[in-house]
């Protein structure tokens, strides 16, 4: 079945992106298996609304540079749209549209009252100096002001953005509307109405899922080794949480290179080393040896955790994976060809839209607290997160077992069905 969305491909601005086609192909597979209404499926294939803006920024040396920014809202059926903002050199409209679509399914699995969205600016954040990142963020917020709002679309951090970025968006939006509006973003600093535990939520959720998978496979955490690609927010917290369970993290990679130590990498020391070097990299850590990047994902281990970027596991390297569990911290790390290969192996896959859903779940808690002006403590946040993650994990496993399908098909089916049902029940306007 073609992965192409409905309509003439020549006039579809998304289809030049392989990541968008990958998301469409996943949706087509679910539509076919679950027998969903074709009209609803076609509506879900194309995002509801996309905005492309130019973002002019005065650079530190005085010249003006213009960046391209995107905000894509895949669905507003279940509530406001929700999704991260990514700063990355090669981000494009199709990639953002795919990520927005995955957010819809993720919110569906977790039963959150949101549709999916995503944003991006084509910029390498590591190259920004002085106040450039702040000016870029504020101007972008201003440019998309007409399509965001606490009941319309709520942003959060993603690759290359963080709590400080969210604080600038919160401030810019509040200056425009004339009152403090913390519920316009999630993942902001706790002092500004952020939620305790939000920064750690995605990594924690990843590890709750890994623990459930290990229990099902009867592997004790003490006998677990892990390999992690990406040592940013998701990757580093995942490592810290794994170490708390007494698992050993034996190899880690980031955009600059990969390191390995079979005795287990001391994560606290590595975080300290990373924070003190200029590029904020794991490369050069004295208590590990350097390995080629191509070896990282093929390193024998119990759990492999891609926590960096999409489409890193492809038909080329899928057969070389030597893990028992593949826990997808990143969005879209495994492409459909690789998926088909892995489906014939004994690898237990925890698909991205389930595995990394802890972030949006605690973002939801943050939004609820900001709207109610009543803040929770971390014990409550973590307990509610664990409850929702384990419930989602068990529903996905029950669906996979009952229908004899992969965990990915089960997760996608649950997420897509929820959104499709709501669309059908609301009907088509006018
Ligand atoms: P981040 O910017 O904090 O960290 C990204 C990490 O990936 C860095 O260590 C970077 O060096 C590394 N990286 C970048 N390019 C790489 C490459 N080519 N090879 C190897 N490593 C590379 O980003 P993050 O917030 O940790 O997000 C990572 C992934 O998790 C993304 O796919 C994101 O969409 C997904 N995600 C994040 C959250 C969240 O709450 N932050 C929630 C759900 C999903």
CSV table of C-alpha atoms and ligand atoms in Angstrom, one decimal:
chain,number,residue,atom,x,y,z
A,1,UNK,CA,0.0,0.0,0.0
A,2,UNK,CA,1.3,3.4,-0.9
A,3,UNK,CA,2.6,5.7,1.9
A,4,UNK,CA,1.5,8.7,-0.1
A,5,UNK,CA,-1.1,10.9,1.5
A,6,UNK,CA,-4.3,11.7,-0.4
A,7,UNK,CA,-4.2,14.3,-3.2
A,8,UNK,CA,-1.6,15.2,-5.8
A,9,UNK,CA,1.9,14.6,-4.5
A,10,UNK,CA,3.2,17.4,-6.6
A,11,UNK,CA,1.2,19.9,-4.6
A,12,UNK,CA,1.9,18.4,-1.2
A,13,UNK,CA,4.7,20.2,0.6
A,14,UNK,CA,5.3,17.4,3.1
A,15,UNK,CA,6.1,14.5,0.9
A,16,UNK,CA,9.7,15.3,0.2
A,17,UNK,CA,10.5,14.3,3.7
A,18,UNK,CA,11.2,10.6,4.3
A,19,UNK,CA,10.2,11.0,7.9
A,20,UNK,CA,6.8,12.2,6.9
A,21,UNK,CA,6.3,9.3,4.5
A,22,UNK,CA,7.4,6.9,7.2
A,23,UNK,CA,4.6,8.3,9.5
A,24,UNK,CA,2.1,8.0,6.7
A,25,UNK,CA,3.1,4.4,6.0
A,26,UNK,CA,2.7,3.6,9.7
A,27,UNK,CA,-0.8,5.1,9.6
A,28,UNK,CA,-1.8,3.3,6.4
A,29,UNK,CA,-0.8,0.0,8.0
A,30,UNK,CA,-2.9,0.6,11.0
A,31,UNK,CA,-5.9,1.8,9.0
A,32,UNK,CA,-5.7,-1.4,6.9
A,33,UNK,CA,-5.4,-3.7,10.0
A,34,UNK,CA,-8.0,-1.9,12.1
A,35,UNK,CA,-10.5,-1.3,9.3
A,36,UNK,CA,-10.8,2.4,10.0
A,37,UNK,CA,-13.0,4.7,7.9
A,38,UNK,CA,-11.1,5.8,4.9
A,39,UNK,CA,-12.4,9.4,5.0
A,40,UNK,CA,-11.2,9.8,8.6
A,41,UNK,CA,-7.9,8.1,7.7
A,42,UNK,CA,-7.4,10.6,4.9
A,43,UNK,CA,-8.1,13.5,7.3
A,44,UNK,CA,-5.5,12.1,9.7
A,45,UNK,CA,-2.8,11.8,7.0
A,46,UNK,CA,-2.6,15.5,6.5
A,47,UNK,CA,-1.9,18.0,9.4
A,48,UNK,CA,-4.8,20.3,10.2
A,49,UNK,CA,-2.7,23.4,10.0
A,50,UNK,CA,1.0,24.3,9.3
A,51,UNK,CA,2.7,27.7,9.4
A,52,UNK,CA,6.1,28.5,7.9
A,53,UNK,CA,7.6,31.8,9.1
A,54,UNK,CA,10.8,33.6,8.5
A,55,UNK,CA,12.6,34.6,11.7
A,56,UNK,CA,15.0,37.5,11.2
A,57,UNK,CA,17.6,37.8,14.0
A,58,UNK,CA,20.2,40.4,14.8
A,59,UNK,CA,23.4,38.4,15.3
A,60,UNK,CA,26.1,39.3,17.8
A,61,UNK,CA,28.4,40.8,15.2
A,62,UNK,CA,25.6,43.2,14.1
A,63,UNK,CA,24.5,41.5,10.8
A,64,UNK,CA,21.0,40.1,10.3
A,65,UNK,CA,20.4,36.4,9.6
A,66,UNK,CA,17.0,35.0,8.6
A,67,UNK,CA,16.0,31.5,9.8
A,68,UNK,CA,13.1,29.4,8.7
A,69,UNK,CA,10.6,28.3,11.5
A,70,UNK,CA,7.7,25.8,11.4
A,71,UNK,CA,4.7,25.0,13.6
A,72,UNK,CA,2.5,22.1,12.5
A,73,UNK,CA,-0.7,21.2,14.3
A,74,UNK,CA,-1.7,17.7,13.3
A,75,UNK,CA,-5.0,17.6,15.1
A,76,UNK,CA,-7.1,19.8,17.3
A,77,UNK,CA,-9.9,17.2,17.7
A,78,UNK,CA,-9.2,16.1,21.3
A,79,UNK,CA,-8.2,19.4,22.8
A,80,UNK,CA,-5.4,22.0,22.2
A,81,UNK,CA,-2.5,20.6,20.2
A,82,UNK,CA,0.7,19.8,22.2
A,83,UNK,CA,4.2,19.2,21.1
A,84,UNK,CA,7.9,20.2,21.4
A,85,UNK,CA,9.9,22.8,19.6
A,86,UNK,CA,13.1,21.6,18.0
A,87,UNK,CA,16.2,23.6,17.0
A,88,UNK,CA,18.2,21.5,14.5
A,89,UNK,CA,20.1,22.4,11.4
A,90,UNK,CA,18.2,20.2,9.0
A,91,UNK,CA,14.7,20.3,10.4
A,92,UNK,CA,12.1,20.8,7.6
A,93,UNK,CA,8.3,21.0,7.2
A,94,UNK,CA,7.8,17.3,6.5
A,95,UNK,CA,9.9,16.2,9.6
A,96,UNK,CA,7.9,18.5,11.8
A,97,UNK,CA,4.6,17.2,10.3
A,98,UNK,CA,5.7,13.6,11.1
A,99,UNK,CA,6.6,14.5,14.6
A,100,UNK,CA,3.2,16.3,15.0
A,101,UNK,CA,1.4,13.2,13.8
A,102,UNK,CA,3.3,10.9,16.2
A,103,UNK,CA,2.3,13.3,19.1
A,104,UNK,CA,-1.3,12.8,18.2
A,105,UNK,CA,-1.0,9.0,18.6
A,106,UNK,CA,1.1,9.4,21.8
A,107,UNK,CA,-1.5,11.6,23.4
A,108,UNK,CA,-4.1,9.1,22.3
A,109,UNK,CA,-2.3,6.2,24.0
A,110,UNK,CA,-2.0,8.2,27.2
A,111,UNK,CA,-5.6,9.4,27.1
A,112,UNK,CA,-4.5,13.0,27.3
A,113,UNK,CA,-7.0,15.7,26.1
A,114,UNK,CA,-4.6,16.9,23.4
A,115,UNK,CA,-4.0,16.7,19.7
A,116,UNK,CA,-0.4,16.5,18.3
A,117,UNK,CA,1.8,19.4,17.2
A,118,UNK,CA,5.4,20.1,16.7
A,119,UNK,CA,7.6,23.0,15.8
A,120,UNK,CA,11.1,23.6,14.6
A,121,UNK,CA,13.6,26.1,13.5
A,122,UNK,CA,16.4,25.2,11.0
A,123,UNK,CA,19.3,26.3,13.1
A,124,UNK,CA,22.2,24.6,14.8
A,125,UNK,CA,21.8,25.8,18.5
A,126,UNK,CA,25.5,25.1,19.2
A,127,UNK,CA,26.4,27.8,16.7
A,128,UNK,CA,24.4,30.5,18.4
A,129,UNK,CA,26.3,33.1,20.6
A,130,UNK,CA,25.4,35.6,23.3
A,131,UNK,CA,21.7,36.7,23.1
A,132,UNK,CA,21.1,35.1,19.6
A,133,UNK,CA,19.1,32.1,20.9
A,134,UNK,CA,16.8,34.4,23.0
A,135,UNK,CA,16.2,36.8,20.1
A,136,UNK,CA,15.5,33.9,17.8
A,137,UNK,CA,13.0,32.3,20.2
A,138,UNK,CA,11.2,35.6,21.0
A,139,UNK,CA,10.8,36.5,17.3
A,140,UNK,CA,9.6,33.0,16.4
A,141,UNK,CA,7.0,33.2,19.2
A,142,UNK,CA,5.8,36.5,17.9
A,143,UNK,CA,5.6,35.2,14.3
A,144,UNK,CA,3.4,32.2,15.3
A,145,UNK,CA,1.4,34.1,18.0
A,146,UNK,CA,-1.8,33.9,15.9
A,147,UNK,CA,-1.9,30.1,16.1
A,148,UNK,CA,-0.8,29.4,19.7
A,149,UNK,CA,-2.6,29.8,23.0
A,150,UNK,CA,-3.3,27.7,26.2
A,151,UNK,CA,-6.5,26.4,24.6
A,152,UNK,CA,-5.1,26.2,21.0
A,153,UNK,CA,-1.5,25.0,21.0
A,154,UNK,CA,1.0,24.5,23.8
A,155,UNK,CA,4.7,24.1,23.2
A,156,UNK,CA,7.4,22.2,25.2
A,157,UNK,CA,11.1,21.5,24.9
A,158,UNK,CA,12.6,19.1,22.3
A,159,UNK,CA,16.0,18.7,20.7
A,160,UNK,CA,18.1,21.9,21.1
A,161,UNK,CA,15.6,23.7,23.3
A,162,UNK,CA,15.2,23.6,27.1
A,163,UNK,CA,13.6,25.2,30.2
A,164,UNK,CA,15.1,28.6,29.4
A,165,UNK,CA,13.7,28.5,25.9
A,166,UNK,CA,10.3,27.9,27.3
A,167,UNK,CA,10.7,30.8,29.8
A,168,UNK,CA,11.4,33.2,26.9
A,169,UNK,CA,8.3,31.9,25.0
A,170,UNK,CA,6.2,32.3,28.2
A,171,UNK,CA,7.5,35.9,28.7
A,172,UNK,CA,7.0,36.9,25.0
A,173,UNK,CA,3.5,35.6,24.9
A,174,UNK,CA,2.6,37.2,28.2
A,175,UNK,CA,3.9,40.6,27.1
A,176,UNK,CA,1.7,40.3,24.0
A,177,UNK,CA,-1.6,39.3,25.8
A,178,UNK,CA,-0.9,41.6,28.8
A,179,UNK,CA,-1.0,39.1,31.7
A,180,UNK,CA,1.2,36.3,33.0
A,181,UNK,CA,0.2,33.2,31.1
A,182,UNK,CA,2.3,30.3,32.3
A,183,UNK,CA,0.0,27.7,30.7
A,184,UNK,CA,1.2,28.8,27.2
A,185,UNK,CA,4.2,26.4,27.5
A,186,UNK,CA,5.2,23.4,29.5
A,187,UNK,CA,8.7,22.3,30.5
A,188,UNK,CA,9.5,25.8,31.9
A,189,UNK,CA,11.5,26.4,35.1
A,190,UNK,CA,9.7,25.4,38.3
A,191,UNK,CA,10.0,29.0,39.6
A,192,UNK,CA,7.8,30.1,36.7
A,193,UNK,CA,5.0,27.6,37.1
A,194,UNK,CA,6.9,24.6,35.7
A,195,UNK,CA,6.2,21.2,37.1
A,196,UNK,CA,8.7,19.5,39.4
A,197,UNK,CA,9.9,16.3,37.7
A,198,UNK,CA,9.1,17.5,34.1
A,199,UNK,CA,12.7,17.7,33.1
A,200,UNK,CA,13.3,14.1,34.2
A,201,UNK,CA,9.9,12.8,33.1
A,202,UNK,CA,10.7,11.4,29.6
A,203,UNK,CA,13.8,9.5,30.9
A,204,UNK,CA,11.8,8.2,33.9
A,205,UNK,CA,9.0,7.0,31.7
A,206,UNK,CA,11.5,5.3,29.4
A,207,UNK,CA,12.9,3.4,32.4
A,208,UNK,CA,9.4,2.5,33.8
A,209,UNK,CA,8.8,0.8,30.4
A,210,UNK,CA,12.2,-0.9,30.4
A,211,UNK,CA,11.5,-2.3,34.0
A,212,UNK,CA,8.2,-3.7,32.8
A,213,UNK,CA,9.8,-5.3,29.7
A,214,UNK,CA,12.6,-6.8,31.8
A,215,UNK,CA,10.1,-8.2,34.3
A,216,UNK,CA,8.1,-9.8,31.5
A,217,UNK,CA,11.4,-11.3,30.0
A,218,UNK,CA,12.5,-12.4,33.5
A,219,UNK,CA,15.7,-10.4,33.4
A,220,UNK,CA,16.9,-8.8,36.6
A,221,UNK,CA,18.0,-5.1,36.4
A,222,UNK,CA,21.3,-6.1,38.0
A,223,UNK,CA,22.1,-8.3,35.1
A,224,UNK,CA,21.1,-5.6,32.6
A,225,UNK,CA,23.5,-3.7,30.4
A,226,UNK,CA,22.5,-0.7,28.4
A,227,UNK,CA,23.7,1.2,25.4
A,228,UNK,CA,22.4,4.8,24.8
A,229,UNK,CA,22.6,7.0,21.8
A,230,UNK,CA,22.1,10.6,22.8
A,231,UNK,CA,23.2,12.1,26.1
A,232,UNK,CA,20.9,15.1,26.2
A,233,UNK,CA,17.8,15.5,28.3
A,234,UNK,CA,16.3,12.0,27.5
A,235,UNK,CA,19.5,10.0,27.2
A,236,UNK,CA,21.2,11.4,30.4
A,237,UNK,CA,18.1,11.0,32.7
A,238,UNK,CA,17.5,7.5,31.3
A,239,UNK,CA,21.1,6.6,32.2
A,240,UNK,CA,20.7,8.0,35.7
A,241,UNK,CA,17.5,6.1,36.3
A,242,UNK,CA,19.0,2.9,35.0
A,243,UNK,CA,21.9,3.2,37.3
A,244,UNK,CA,19.5,3.7,40.3
A,245,UNK,CA,18.1,0.2,39.3
A,246,UNK,CA,21.7,-1.2,39.4
A,247,UNK,CA,21.8,-1.7,35.6
A,248,UNK,CA,25.2,-1.0,33.9
A,249,UNK,CA,25.4,1.6,31.1
A,250,UNK,CA,28.3,0.3,28.9
A,251,UNK,CA,28.3,2.6,25.9
A,252,UNK,CA,27.0,6.1,25.1
A,253,UNK,CA,27.1,8.3,21.9
A,254,UNK,CA,26.3,11.9,21.1
A,255,UNK,CA,26.6,14.0,18.0
A,256,UNK,CA,30.4,14.2,18.4
A,257,UNK,CA,31.2,10.5,18.9
A,258,UNK,CA,30.8,7.4,21.0
A,259,UNK,CA,32.4,5.9,24.1
A,260,UNK,CA,32.4,2.4,25.7
A,261,UNK,CA,33.4,0.9,29.1
A,262,UNK,CA,32.2,-2.7,29.6
A,263,UNK,CA,32.7,-2.3,33.4
A,264,UNK,CA,30.0,0.3,33.4
A,265,UNK,CA,30.2,4.1,32.8
A,266,UNK,CA,30.1,6.2,35.9
A,267,UNK,CA,27.1,8.5,34.9
A,268,UNK,CA,27.6,11.1,37.6
A,269,UNK,CA,31.2,11.5,36.6
A,270,UNK,CA,30.3,11.7,32.9
A,271,UNK,CA,27.6,14.4,33.6
A,272,UNK,CA,30.2,16.4,35.4
A,273,UNK,CA,32.8,15.9,32.6
A,274,UNK,CA,30.1,16.9,30.0
A,275,UNK,CA,29.1,20.0,31.8
A,276,UNK,CA,32.7,21.2,32.0
A,277,UNK,CA,33.8,20.8,28.4
A,278,UNK,CA,33.0,23.5,25.8
A,279,UNK,CA,31.1,21.3,23.3
A,280,UNK,CA,29.1,19.6,26.1
A,281,UNK,CA,30.1,16.2,24.8
A,282,UNK,CA,30.8,12.7,26.2
A,283,UNK,CA,33.8,12.4,23.8
A,284,UNK,CA,37.2,12.3,25.6
A,285,UNK,CA,35.7,11.0,28.9
A,286,UNK,CA,38.9,9.5,30.5
A,287,UNK,CA,37.1,6.5,32.0
A,288,UNK,CA,36.0,5.0,28.7
A,289,UNK,CA,37.4,4.2,25.3
A,290,UNK,CA,36.4,5.8,22.1
A,291,UNK,CA,34.5,3.6,19.6
A,292,UNK,CA,33.3,4.3,16.0
A,293,UNK,CA,29.7,5.6,15.9
A,294,UNK,CA,28.7,2.8,13.6
A,295,UNK,CA,29.6,0.3,16.4
A,296,UNK,CA,27.5,1.9,19.0
A,297,UNK,CA,24.1,0.6,18.0
A,298,UNK,CA,25.6,-2.9,17.3
A,299,UNK,CA,27.2,-3.2,20.8
A,300,UNK,CA,25.9,-6.3,22.5
A,301,UNK,CA,23.7,-5.3,25.4
A,302,UNK,CA,20.4,-6.1,27.1
A,303,UNK,CA,18.7,-2.8,26.3
A,304,UNK,CA,19.5,-0.5,23.4
A,305,UNK,CA,18.1,3.0,23.8
A,306,UNK,CA,18.2,5.4,20.8
A,307,UNK,CA,17.6,8.8,22.5
A,308,UNK,CA,18.8,11.2,19.8
A,309,UNK,CA,17.2,11.5,16.4
A,310,UNK,CA,14.9,9.7,13.9
A,311,UNK,CA,15.7,7.0,11.4
A,312,UNK,CA,19.0,5.8,12.9
A,313,UNK,CA,17.9,2.1,12.7
A,314,UNK,CA,17.4,1.2,9.0
A,315,UNK,CA,17.5,-1.9,6.8
A,316,UNK,CA,21.3,-1.5,6.8
A,317,UNK,CA,21.9,-1.9,10.5
A,318,UNK,CA,18.7,-3.5,11.8
A,319,UNK,CA,20.1,-7.0,11.4
A,320,UNK,CA,23.2,-6.1,13.4
A,321,UNK,CA,21.4,-5.1,16.6
A,322,UNK,CA,22.5,-7.3,19.5
A,323,UNK,CA,20.0,-6.3,22.2
A,324,UNK,CA,17.1,-8.0,23.8
A,325,UNK,CA,15.1,-4.9,24.3
A,326,UNK,CA,14.9,-1.9,22.0
A,327,UNK,CA,13.5,1.1,24.0
A,328,UNK,CA,12.9,4.0,21.8
A,329,UNK,CA,13.6,7.2,23.7
A,330,UNK,CA,13.8,9.2,20.5
A,331,UNK,CA,10.9,9.8,18.2
A,332,UNK,CA,11.0,7.7,15.0
A,333,UNK,CA,14.4,6.1,15.5
A,334,UNK,CA,13.4,2.9,13.6
A,335,UNK,CA,12.2,3.1,10.0
A,336,UNK,CA,9.5,0.7,8.6
A,337,UNK,CA,12.0,-1.5,6.7
A,338,UNK,CA,14.1,-1.9,9.9
A,339,UNK,CA,10.9,-2.6,11.8
A,340,UNK,CA,10.0,-5.5,9.5
A,341,UNK,CA,13.4,-7.0,10.1
A,342,UNK,CA,13.2,-6.6,13.8
A,343,UNK,CA,9.7,-8.1,13.9
A,344,UNK,CA,11.3,-11.4,12.8
A,345,UNK,CA,13.9,-11.3,15.6
A,346,UNK,CA,13.5,-11.9,19.3
A,347,UNK,CA,14.0,-8.2,20.1
A,348,UNK,CA,11.3,-6.8,22.4
A,349,UNK,CA,10.4,-3.3,21.1
A,350,UNK,CA,9.1,-0.6,23.3
A,351,UNK,CA,7.8,1.8,20.5
A,352,UNK,CA,8.6,5.5,20.7
A,353,UNK,CA,5.0,6.7,21.1
A,354,UNK,CA,4.7,4.6,24.3
A,355,UNK,CA,8.3,4.7,25.5
A,356,UNK,CA,8.9,8.4,25.5
A,357,UNK,CA,5.4,9.5,26.4
A,358,UNK,CA,6.4,10.4,30.0
A,359,UNK,CA,7.4,13.9,28.8
A,360,UNK,CA,4.0,14.9,27.4
A,361,UNK,CA,2.3,13.2,30.3
A,362,UNK,CA,4.1,15.4,32.9
A,363,UNK,CA,3.6,18.4,30.5
A,364,UNK,CA,-0.1,17.7,30.8
A,365,UNK,CA,0.2,17.7,34.6
A,366,UNK,CA,2.0,21.0,34.3
A,367,UNK,CA,-0.7,22.5,32.2
A,368,UNK,CA,-3.4,21.3,34.5
A,369,UNK,CA,-1.6,22.8,37.5
A,370,UNK,CA,-1.1,26.1,35.8
A,371,UNK,CA,-4.7,26.3,34.8
A,372,UNK,CA,-5.8,25.5,38.3
A,373,UNK,CA,-3.1,27.6,40.0
A,374,UNK,CA,-2.5,24.7,42.3
A,375,UNK,CA,0.9,23.0,42.3
A,376,UNK,CA,1.6,19.3,43.1
A,377,UNK,CA,4.7,17.9,44.9
A,378,UNK,CA,7.2,15.6,43.2
A,379,UNK,CA,5.9,12.5,45.0
A,380,UNK,CA,2.5,13.0,43.4
A,381,UNK,CA,3.9,13.9,40.0
A,382,UNK,CA,6.0,10.7,39.9
A,383,UNK,CA,3.3,8.5,41.3
A,384,UNK,CA,0.7,9.7,38.7
A,385,UNK,CA,3.3,9.4,35.9
A,386,UNK,CA,4.2,5.8,36.9
A,387,UNK,CA,0.5,4.9,37.1
A,388,UNK,CA,-0.3,6.2,33.6
A,389,UNK,CA,2.9,4.8,32.0
A,390,UNK,CA,2.3,1.3,33.4
A,391,UNK,CA,-1.3,1.4,32.5
A,392,UNK,CA,-0.4,2.4,28.9
A,393,UNK,CA,2.3,-0.3,28.7
A,394,UNK,CA,-0.1,-3.0,29.9
A,395,UNK,CA,-2.8,-1.9,27.4
A,396,UNK,CA,-0.3,-2.1,24.6
A,397,UNK,CA,0.9,-5.5,25.6
A,398,UNK,CA,-2.6,-6.8,26.0
A,399,UNK,CA,-3.5,-5.6,22.5
A,400,UNK,CA,-0.3,-7.1,21.0
A,401,UNK,CA,-1.0,-10.4,22.6
A,402,UNK,CA,-4.7,-10.5,21.8
A,403,UNK,CA,-4.2,-9.6,18.1
A,404,UNK,CA,-0.8,-11.3,17.7
A,405,UNK,CA,0.7,-8.1,16.4
A,406,UNK,CA,4.0,-6.3,17.2
A,407,UNK,CA,4.1,-3.8,20.1
A,408,UNK,CA,4.5,-1.0,17.5
A,409,UNK,CA,1.3,-2.0,15.7
A,410,UNK,CA,-0.6,-2.4,19.0
A,411,UNK,CA,0.6,1.1,20.2
A,412,UNK,CA,-0.2,2.8,16.9
A,413,UNK,CA,-3.6,1.1,16.7
A,414,UNK,CA,-4.6,2.3,20.2
A,415,UNK,CA,-3.4,5.8,19.5
A,416,UNK,CA,-4.9,6.1,16.0
A,417,UNK,CA,-8.2,4.5,17.1
A,418,UNK,CA,-8.7,7.0,19.9
A,419,UNK,CA,-8.2,10.0,17.6
A,420,UNK,CA,-10.2,8.4,14.7
A,421,UNK,CA,-13.1,7.6,17.1
A,422,UNK,CA,-13.3,11.1,18.4
A,423,UNK,CA,-13.2,12.5,14.8
A,424,UNK,CA,-16.0,10.2,13.7
A,425,UNK,CA,-18.1,11.1,16.7
A,426,UNK,CA,-17.7,14.8,16.3
A,427,UNK,CA,-18.6,14.5,12.6
A,428,UNK,CA,-17.4,16.6,9.7
A,429,UNK,CA,-18.1,20.4,9.8
A,430,UNK,CA,-20.2,21.8,8.2
B,1,LIG,P1,18.7,17.1,23.5
B,1,LIG,O1,18.9,18.2,22.6
B,1,LIG,O2,18.6,17.4,25.0
B,1,LIG,O3,19.8,16.0,23.3
B,1,LIG,C1,20.0,15.4,22.0
B,1,LIG,C2,21.2,14.4,22.1
B,1,LIG,O4,21.3,13.7,20.9
B,1,LIG,C3,22.5,15.2,22.4
B,1,LIG,O5,23.3,14.4,23.2
B,1,LIG,C4,23.1,15.2,21.0
B,1,LIG,O6,24.5,15.3,21.0
B,1,LIG,C5,22.7,13.9,20.4
B,1,LIG,N1,22.7,13.8,19.0
B,1,LIG,C6,22.3,14.7,18.1
B,1,LIG,N2,22.6,14.3,16.8
B,1,LIG,C7,23.2,13.1,16.9
B,1,LIG,C8,23.7,12.2,16.0
B,1,LIG,N3,23.7,12.4,14.7
B,1,LIG,N4,24.2,11.0,16.5
B,1,LIG,C9,24.3,10.7,17.8
B,1,LIG,N5,23.8,11.6,18.8
B,1,LIG,C10,23.2,12.8,18.3
B,1,LIG,O7,17.3,16.4,23.0
B,1,LIG,P2,16.3,15.5,23.9
B,1,LIG,O8,15.2,16.4,24.4
B,1,LIG,O9,17.0,14.6,24.8
B,1,LIG,O10,15.5,14.7,22.7
B,1,LIG,C11,16.1,13.5,22.2
B,1,LIG,C12,15.0,12.7,21.4
B,1,LIG,O11,14.0,12.4,22.3
B,1,LIG,C13,14.4,13.4,20.3
B,1,LIG,O12,14.0,12.5,19.3
B,1,LIG,C14,13.1,14.0,20.9
B,1,LIG,O13,12.1,14.3,19.9
B,1,LIG,C15,12.7,12.9,21.8
B,1,LIG,N6,11.9,13.3,22.9
B,1,LIG,C16,12.2,14.3,23.8
B,1,LIG,C17,11.4,14.6,24.8
B,1,LIG,C18,11.7,15.6,25.9
B,1,LIG,O14,10.9,15.7,26.9
B,1,LIG,N7,12.8,16.3,25.8
B,1,LIG,C19,10.1,13.9,24.9
B,1,LIG,C20,9.8,12.9,24.0
B,1,LIG,C21,10.7,12.6,23.0
